[in-house]
Amino acid sequence: MAWNEPGGKNNDPWKNRGGRDQGPPDLDDVFKNLFGKFGKMGGGKGGSGKSLGTVGAAILIALLAVIWVVSGFYTIRESERGVVLRFGEYSQQVEPGLRWKPTFIDTVIPVDVTSIRDQASSGSMLTEDENVVRVQMEMQYRVVDPYRWTFAVTSPEMSLSQALDSAIRYVVGHSQMDDVLTDGREVTRQRVWEELQAILEPYDLGVTITDMNFRDARPPEEVKDAFDDAIAAQEDEQRFIREAEAYAREIEPRARGQVNRMNEEAQAYKERVILEAQGEVARFSELLPQFEAAPQVTRERIYLETMEEVLGKTSKVLINTKGGNNMMYLPLDKMMEQKSSSAPARSSSSYQSLPSSSGSNSSGSATQSSGFRDSRFGNGGE
């Protein structure tokens, strides 16, 4: 039978008799009753309750001590170094690995000393020639001293950003606009790097700058097209210079080879001419005694040998008449043979007429150069 049905005596679970619905009891009363029962269990026999309270307090203290010890373990990663503060004052620096610190006494601040960090800066700046340019640069740096990085300044990232802005504006303000936009970008980048290092040195932030990147430099939009054309012209100039240098590297060895070959040929020609001259001198030296013994005969012989050498290279016909009138003879059959023969044969099949000596008394028949030589020998003997 339910407690609230007729005849159930209205005994509700919260002990509200007589049908008075007063709701559930207060939680404070419930806990008081519970602790009272535990108090009766501990205080029923004099000193045993006191010893049970001492044991509970010891267990609680031991539990808190274990929690305190366990909470002190921490790990420093390989790329980090730990800055230890004891009661807020710098104590030491710890290396990577599993470490322990007394909780509520030491505080550890891990600092990444391996990763490369970056800091960018951009803005519109006034150049030395009173032109406005928009410059974007990016700095890359790495922390080398965790203690200085943590305590040298209040906000090291903000200090780096402000120092970078100051260095860029100083360098751009002392540079020409054309230098910043065209061929002076590398010089500007290097000057910003040096200026930034000079600014950061007194602060001793514990960082080292690894690189400085010149990301962009643009003129005002009103003159952007003109400066784009100027930059394109600069690039074309550099390209033409590189092409010319490549062409020079290709042609120069070939020209040196030709110079060496011409020098060798000239040296060989010089030696050949010298040797030929020496041979001619020797030959004339041998002819000198013969000329002194018989000048007329020697003169005629030299003349005939020379004419034989000259006429021997031609194949044209010489007609020598008795009266002294010469007649040109054109051998058509020899000319036809000349077309079908080789070069040496063509040289031996051509003819040429030469005037005869006024004192010759040879017959009117056609003779070769050898016959002419015999005739001259005959006349020379008269």
Coordinates of C-alpha atoms in Angstrom, one line a residue:
M1 CA 0.0 0.0 0.0
A2 CA 1.4 3.4 -0.9
W3 CA 2.2 5.8 1.8
N4 CA -0.2 8.4 0.5
E5 CA -3.2 6.1 -0.1
P6 CA -6.1 5.9 2.4
G7 CA -5.1 3.9 5.4
G8 CA -1.4 4.3 4.7
K9 CA -0.9 6.6 7.8
N10 CA 0.7 9.2 5.6
N11 CA 4.2 8.0 6.5
D12 CA 6.2 9.6 3.7
P13 CA 9.9 8.8 3.1
W14 CA 11.0 12.1 4.7
K15 CA 9.3 11.2 8.0
N16 CA 6.5 13.8 7.6
R17 CA 3.8 12.3 9.7
G18 CA 0.3 13.5 9.9
G19 CA 0.0 14.2 6.2
R20 CA 1.9 17.4 6.3
D21 CA 3.8 17.8 3.0
Q22 CA 7.0 19.7 4.0
G23 CA 9.3 18.5 1.1
P24 CA 12.7 16.8 1.4
P25 CA 15.0 17.5 4.4
D26 CA 17.8 20.1 4.3
L27 CA 21.2 18.7 3.0
D28 CA 23.0 20.3 6.0
D29 CA 20.9 18.2 8.3
V30 CA 21.7 15.0 6.4
F31 CA 25.5 15.7 6.5
K32 CA 25.3 16.6 10.2
N33 CA 23.6 13.3 10.9
L34 CA 26.2 11.4 8.9
F35 CA 29.1 13.0 10.6
G36 CA 27.4 12.5 14.0
K37 CA 27.2 8.8 13.4
F38 CA 31.0 8.7 12.5
G39 CA 31.7 10.7 15.7
K40 CA 29.8 8.2 17.8
M41 CA 31.7 5.4 16.2
G42 CA 35.0 7.0 17.0
G43 CA 34.2 8.4 20.4
G44 CA 32.4 5.4 21.9
K45 CA 35.5 4.2 23.8
G46 CA 37.6 7.1 25.0
G47 CA 41.0 7.3 23.2
S48 CA 40.3 5.1 20.2
G49 CA 38.4 7.9 18.4
K50 CA 41.4 10.2 18.8
S51 CA 43.8 7.7 17.3
L52 CA 41.5 7.1 14.3
G53 CA 41.5 10.8 13.6
T54 CA 45.3 11.0 13.7
V55 CA 45.5 8.1 11.2
G56 CA 43.1 9.8 8.8
A57 CA 45.1 13.0 9.0
A58 CA 48.4 11.1 8.3
I59 CA 46.8 9.3 5.3
L60 CA 45.6 12.6 3.9
I61 CA 49.0 14.2 4.3
A62 CA 50.7 11.3 2.6
L63 CA 48.2 11.5 -0.2
L64 CA 48.9 15.2 -0.7
A65 CA 52.7 14.5 -0.6
V66 CA 52.4 11.9 -3.3
I67 CA 50.3 14.3 -5.5
W68 CA 52.9 17.1 -4.9
V69 CA 55.8 14.8 -5.9
V70 CA 54.0 13.5 -9.0
S71 CA 53.0 17.0 -10.1
G72 CA 56.6 18.1 -10.2
F73 CA 57.7 15.9 -13.1
Y74 CA 58.0 17.6 -16.5
T75 CA 59.7 17.1 -19.9
I76 CA 61.9 19.4 -21.9
R77 CA 61.8 18.6 -25.6
E78 CA 65.0 18.2 -27.7
S79 CA 64.5 21.6 -29.4
E80 CA 64.0 23.4 -26.1
R81 CA 65.9 24.6 -23.1
G82 CA 64.2 25.2 -19.7
V83 CA 64.6 28.5 -17.7
V84 CA 64.1 27.6 -14.1
L85 CA 62.7 30.3 -11.7
R86 CA 62.8 29.7 -7.9
F87 CA 60.4 31.9 -6.1
G88 CA 60.3 34.1 -9.2
E89 CA 64.1 34.5 -9.4
Y90 CA 66.3 33.0 -12.1
S91 CA 67.9 29.8 -10.8
Q92 CA 69.4 27.7 -13.7
Q93 CA 68.9 26.4 -17.2
V94 CA 68.0 22.8 -17.8
E95 CA 68.7 20.6 -20.8
P96 CA 66.2 18.4 -22.7
G97 CA 64.9 15.3 -21.0
L98 CA 62.6 14.2 -18.1
R99 CA 63.0 16.6 -15.1
W100 CA 61.5 17.2 -11.7
K101 CA 60.8 20.5 -9.9
P102 CA 59.3 21.3 -6.5
T103 CA 55.8 22.4 -7.2
F104 CA 54.9 25.9 -6.0
I105 CA 58.6 26.6 -5.5
D106 CA 60.1 26.4 -9.0
T107 CA 58.6 27.5 -12.3
V108 CA 60.0 26.3 -15.6
I109 CA 59.7 28.3 -18.9
P110 CA 60.6 26.2 -22.0
V111 CA 62.2 28.2 -24.8
D112 CA 62.6 26.8 -28.3
V113 CA 66.3 27.4 -29.4
T114 CA 66.3 25.3 -32.6
S115 CA 63.4 26.5 -34.8
I116 CA 63.9 29.4 -37.2
R117 CA 61.4 32.1 -36.5
D118 CA 60.4 34.9 -38.8
Q119 CA 59.3 38.5 -38.3
A120 CA 57.8 40.5 -41.2
S121 CA 57.5 44.3 -41.7
S122 CA 55.9 46.4 -44.4
G123 CA 54.7 49.9 -45.0
S124 CA 54.9 53.0 -47.1
M125 CA 58.2 54.9 -46.7
L126 CA 59.8 58.1 -47.9
T127 CA 63.1 57.8 -49.8
E128 CA 65.9 60.3 -49.9
D129 CA 64.8 61.8 -53.2
E130 CA 61.3 62.4 -51.7
N131 CA 59.4 59.6 -53.3
V132 CA 57.1 57.2 -51.6
V133 CA 57.6 53.4 -52.0
R134 CA 56.0 50.5 -50.3
V135 CA 58.5 48.0 -48.9
Q136 CA 58.0 44.5 -47.5
M137 CA 60.8 42.7 -45.8
E138 CA 61.0 39.6 -43.7
M139 CA 63.6 38.7 -41.0
Q140 CA 64.5 35.2 -39.9
Y141 CA 66.1 34.7 -36.5
R142 CA 66.9 32.0 -33.9
V143 CA 67.1 32.2 -30.1
V144 CA 70.6 31.4 -28.8
D145 CA 70.2 32.5 -25.1
P146 CA 67.0 31.5 -23.5
Y147 CA 67.6 33.6 -20.3
R148 CA 68.2 36.8 -22.3
W149 CA 65.3 36.1 -24.6
T150 CA 63.0 35.7 -21.5
F151 CA 64.2 38.5 -19.3
A152 CA 66.1 41.1 -21.4
V153 CA 62.9 42.9 -22.4
T154 CA 59.2 42.7 -21.6
S155 CA 58.1 41.5 -25.0
P156 CA 60.9 40.3 -27.3
E157 CA 58.7 39.7 -30.3
M158 CA 57.4 43.3 -30.2
S159 CA 60.9 44.7 -29.7
L160 CA 62.1 42.8 -32.7
S161 CA 59.2 44.1 -34.8
Q162 CA 59.8 47.7 -33.8
A163 CA 63.6 47.3 -34.4
L164 CA 63.0 45.9 -37.9
D165 CA 60.6 48.7 -38.8
S166 CA 63.1 51.3 -37.6
A167 CA 66.0 49.7 -39.6
I168 CA 64.0 49.5 -42.8
R169 CA 62.8 53.1 -42.6
Y170 CA 66.2 54.4 -41.8
V171 CA 67.8 52.6 -44.8
V172 CA 65.0 53.5 -47.2
G173 CA 65.1 57.1 -46.1
H174 CA 68.8 57.3 -47.0
S175 CA 68.4 55.6 -50.4
Q176 CA 67.2 56.6 -53.8
M177 CA 64.0 55.3 -55.1
D178 CA 65.6 53.7 -58.2
D179 CA 68.0 51.8 -56.0
V180 CA 65.3 50.4 -53.8
L181 CA 63.1 49.4 -56.8
T182 CA 65.7 48.1 -59.3
D183 CA 69.3 47.2 -59.1
G184 CA 70.0 48.3 -55.5
R185 CA 67.7 45.8 -53.8
E186 CA 70.6 43.6 -52.7
V187 CA 72.5 46.5 -51.3
T188 CA 69.4 47.7 -49.4
R189 CA 68.8 44.3 -48.0
Q190 CA 72.4 44.1 -46.7
R191 CA 72.2 47.6 -45.2
V192 CA 68.9 46.8 -43.4
W193 CA 70.6 43.6 -41.9
E194 CA 73.6 45.6 -40.6
E195 CA 71.4 48.4 -39.2
L196 CA 69.1 45.9 -37.5
Q197 CA 72.1 44.2 -35.8
A198 CA 73.4 47.6 -34.6
I199 CA 69.9 48.3 -33.1
L200 CA 69.6 45.0 -31.4
E201 CA 73.1 44.8 -30.0
P202 CA 72.5 47.1 -26.9
Y203 CA 69.3 45.2 -26.0
D204 CA 71.1 41.9 -25.9
L205 CA 68.0 39.9 -26.7
G206 CA 69.8 36.6 -27.0
V207 CA 68.9 36.1 -30.7
T208 CA 70.9 35.8 -33.9
I209 CA 69.6 36.9 -37.3
T210 CA 70.0 34.1 -39.9
D211 CA 68.6 35.8 -43.0
M212 CA 66.9 38.9 -44.3
N213 CA 64.5 38.6 -47.3
F214 CA 63.5 41.5 -49.5
R215 CA 60.0 40.4 -50.4
D216 CA 58.7 43.3 -52.4
A217 CA 59.2 47.0 -53.2
R218 CA 56.5 48.8 -55.2
P219 CA 56.1 52.4 -56.3
P220 CA 52.9 54.3 -56.0
E221 CA 50.1 53.0 -58.2
E222 CA 50.1 56.2 -60.3
V223 CA 53.6 55.4 -61.7
K224 CA 53.6 51.7 -61.3
D225 CA 53.4 51.0 -65.1
A226 CA 56.4 53.2 -65.8
F227 CA 58.5 51.5 -63.2
D228 CA 57.4 48.0 -64.4
D229 CA 58.8 49.0 -67.8
A230 CA 62.0 50.2 -66.2
I231 CA 62.4 46.9 -64.3
A232 CA 61.7 44.9 -67.5
A233 CA 64.4 46.9 -69.3
Q234 CA 66.8 46.1 -66.4
E235 CA 66.1 42.4 -66.8
D236 CA 66.5 42.6 -70.5
E237 CA 69.9 44.3 -70.0
Q238 CA 71.0 41.5 -67.7
R239 CA 69.8 38.9 -70.1
F240 CA 71.7 40.5 -73.0
I241 CA 74.8 40.7 -70.9
R242 CA 74.6 37.0 -70.0
E243 CA 74.0 36.1 -73.7
A244 CA 77.0 38.2 -74.8
E245 CA 79.2 36.6 -72.1
A246 CA 78.1 33.1 -73.3
Y247 CA 78.9 34.0 -76.9
A248 CA 82.3 35.3 -75.9
R249 CA 83.0 32.1 -74.0
E250 CA 82.1 30.2 -77.2
I251 CA 84.0 32.3 -79.7
E252 CA 87.1 33.1 -77.7
P253 CA 88.6 29.6 -77.6
R254 CA 88.0 29.3 -81.4
A255 CA 89.7 32.6 -82.1
R256 CA 92.6 31.6 -79.9
G257 CA 92.9 28.4 -82.0
Q258 CA 92.9 30.3 -85.2
V259 CA 95.6 32.7 -83.9
N260 CA 97.8 29.8 -82.9
R261 CA 97.3 28.2 -86.3
M262 CA 98.1 31.4 -88.1
N263 CA 101.2 31.9 -86.0
E264 CA 102.4 28.4 -86.7
E265 CA 101.8 28.8 -90.4
A266 CA 103.6 32.1 -90.4
Q267 CA 106.5 30.6 -88.6
A268 CA 106.6 27.7 -91.1
Y269 CA 106.5 30.1 -94.0
K270 CA 109.3 32.2 -92.5
E271 CA 111.4 29.1 -92.1
R272 CA 110.6 27.9 -95.6
V273 CA 111.5 31.3 -97.2
I274 CA 114.7 31.5 -95.2
L275 CA 115.7 28.0 -96.3
E276 CA 114.8 28.8 -99.9
A277 CA 116.9 32.0 -99.8
Q278 CA 119.8 30.2 -98.3
G279 CA 119.5 27.6 -101.1
E280 CA 119.5 30.3 -103.8
V281 CA 122.5 31.9 -102.2
A282 CA 124.3 28.6 -102.2
R283 CA 123.4 28.0 -105.8
F284 CA 124.6 31.4 -106.9
S285 CA 127.7 30.9 -104.9
E286 CA 128.4 27.7 -106.9
L287 CA 127.7 29.6 -110.2
L288 CA 130.0 32.4 -109.5
P289 CA 133.3 30.6 -110.4
Q290 CA 131.7 29.4 -113.7
F291 CA 130.4 32.9 -114.5
E292 CA 133.9 34.3 -113.9
A293 CA 135.4 31.6 -116.2
A294 CA 132.8 32.1 -119.1
P295 CA 130.5 35.0 -118.5
Q296 CA 128.7 34.9 -121.9
V297 CA 128.0 31.2 -121.9
T298 CA 126.9 31.2 -118.3
R299 CA 124.6 34.1 -118.9
E300 CA 123.0 32.4 -121.9
R301 CA 122.6 29.1 -120.0
I302 CA 121.0 30.8 -117.0
Y303 CA 118.6 32.6 -119.4
L304 CA 117.7 29.4 -121.2
E305 CA 117.1 27.5 -118.0
T306 CA 114.9 30.3 -116.7
M307 CA 112.8 30.4 -119.9
E308 CA 112.6 26.6 -119.9
E309 CA 111.2 26.7 -116.3
V310 CA 108.7 29.4 -117.2
L311 CA 107.6 28.0 -120.6
G312 CA 107.5 24.5 -119.2
K313 CA 104.4 25.3 -117.2
T314 CA 102.5 26.2 -120.4
S315 CA 101.5 24.2 -123.5
K316 CA 100.8 26.9 -126.0
V317 CA 102.5 26.8 -129.4
L318 CA 105.3 29.2 -130.3
I319 CA 105.8 29.8 -134.1
N320 CA 109.1 31.4 -135.0
T321 CA 109.4 32.6 -138.6
K322 CA 112.6 33.5 -140.3
G323 CA 111.5 37.0 -141.2
G324 CA 110.7 37.9 -137.6
N325 CA 107.0 38.1 -138.0
N326 CA 105.2 35.9 -135.4
M327 CA 101.8 34.3 -136.0
M328 CA 99.4 33.1 -133.3
Y329 CA 98.3 29.5 -133.7
L330 CA 95.1 28.4 -131.9
P331 CA 94.9 24.6 -131.5
L332 CA 91.2 23.8 -131.2
D333 CA 91.9 20.1 -130.8
K334 CA 94.1 20.9 -127.7
M335 CA 91.3 23.0 -126.2
M336 CA 88.8 20.2 -126.6
E337 CA 91.2 17.8 -124.8
Q338 CA 91.7 20.4 -122.1
K339 CA 88.1 20.3 -121.0
S340 CA 88.1 16.5 -120.6
S341 CA 91.5 16.1 -119.0
S342 CA 92.5 16.6 -115.4
A343 CA 94.0 19.7 -113.9
P344 CA 97.7 18.7 -114.5
A345 CA 96.7 17.6 -118.1
R346 CA 95.0 20.9 -118.7
S347 CA 98.1 22.8 -117.5
S348 CA 100.3 20.8 -120.0
S349 CA 97.9 21.2 -123.0
S350 CA 97.6 25.0 -123.1
Y351 CA 99.7 27.1 -125.5
Q352 CA 101.1 30.6 -125.6
S353 CA 103.0 32.5 -128.3
L354 CA 106.1 34.4 -127.4
P355 CA 108.1 36.9 -129.5
S356 CA 111.3 35.5 -130.9
S357 CA 114.7 37.1 -130.6
S358 CA 115.6 39.6 -133.3
G359 CA 118.9 37.8 -133.9
S360 CA 117.6 34.3 -134.3
N361 CA 118.1 32.5 -137.7
S362 CA 116.0 29.4 -137.0
S363 CA 113.8 27.8 -139.6
G364 CA 110.1 28.6 -140.0
S365 CA 108.7 25.4 -138.7
A366 CA 106.7 25.2 -135.4
T367 CA 108.8 24.2 -132.4
Q368 CA 108.2 23.4 -128.7
S369 CA 110.0 25.2 -125.9
S370 CA 112.8 22.6 -126.1
G371 CA 113.3 23.4 -129.8
F372 CA 113.5 27.1 -128.9
R373 CA 116.1 26.3 -126.4
D374 CA 118.2 24.4 -129.0
S375 CA 117.9 27.4 -131.4
R376 CA 119.0 29.8 -128.7
F377 CA 122.0 27.6 -127.9
G378 CA 122.9 27.6 -131.6
N379 CA 122.7 31.4 -131.8
G380 CA 124.6 31.8 -128.6
G381 CA 127.5 29.9 -130.0
E382 CA 127.9 32.2 -133.0

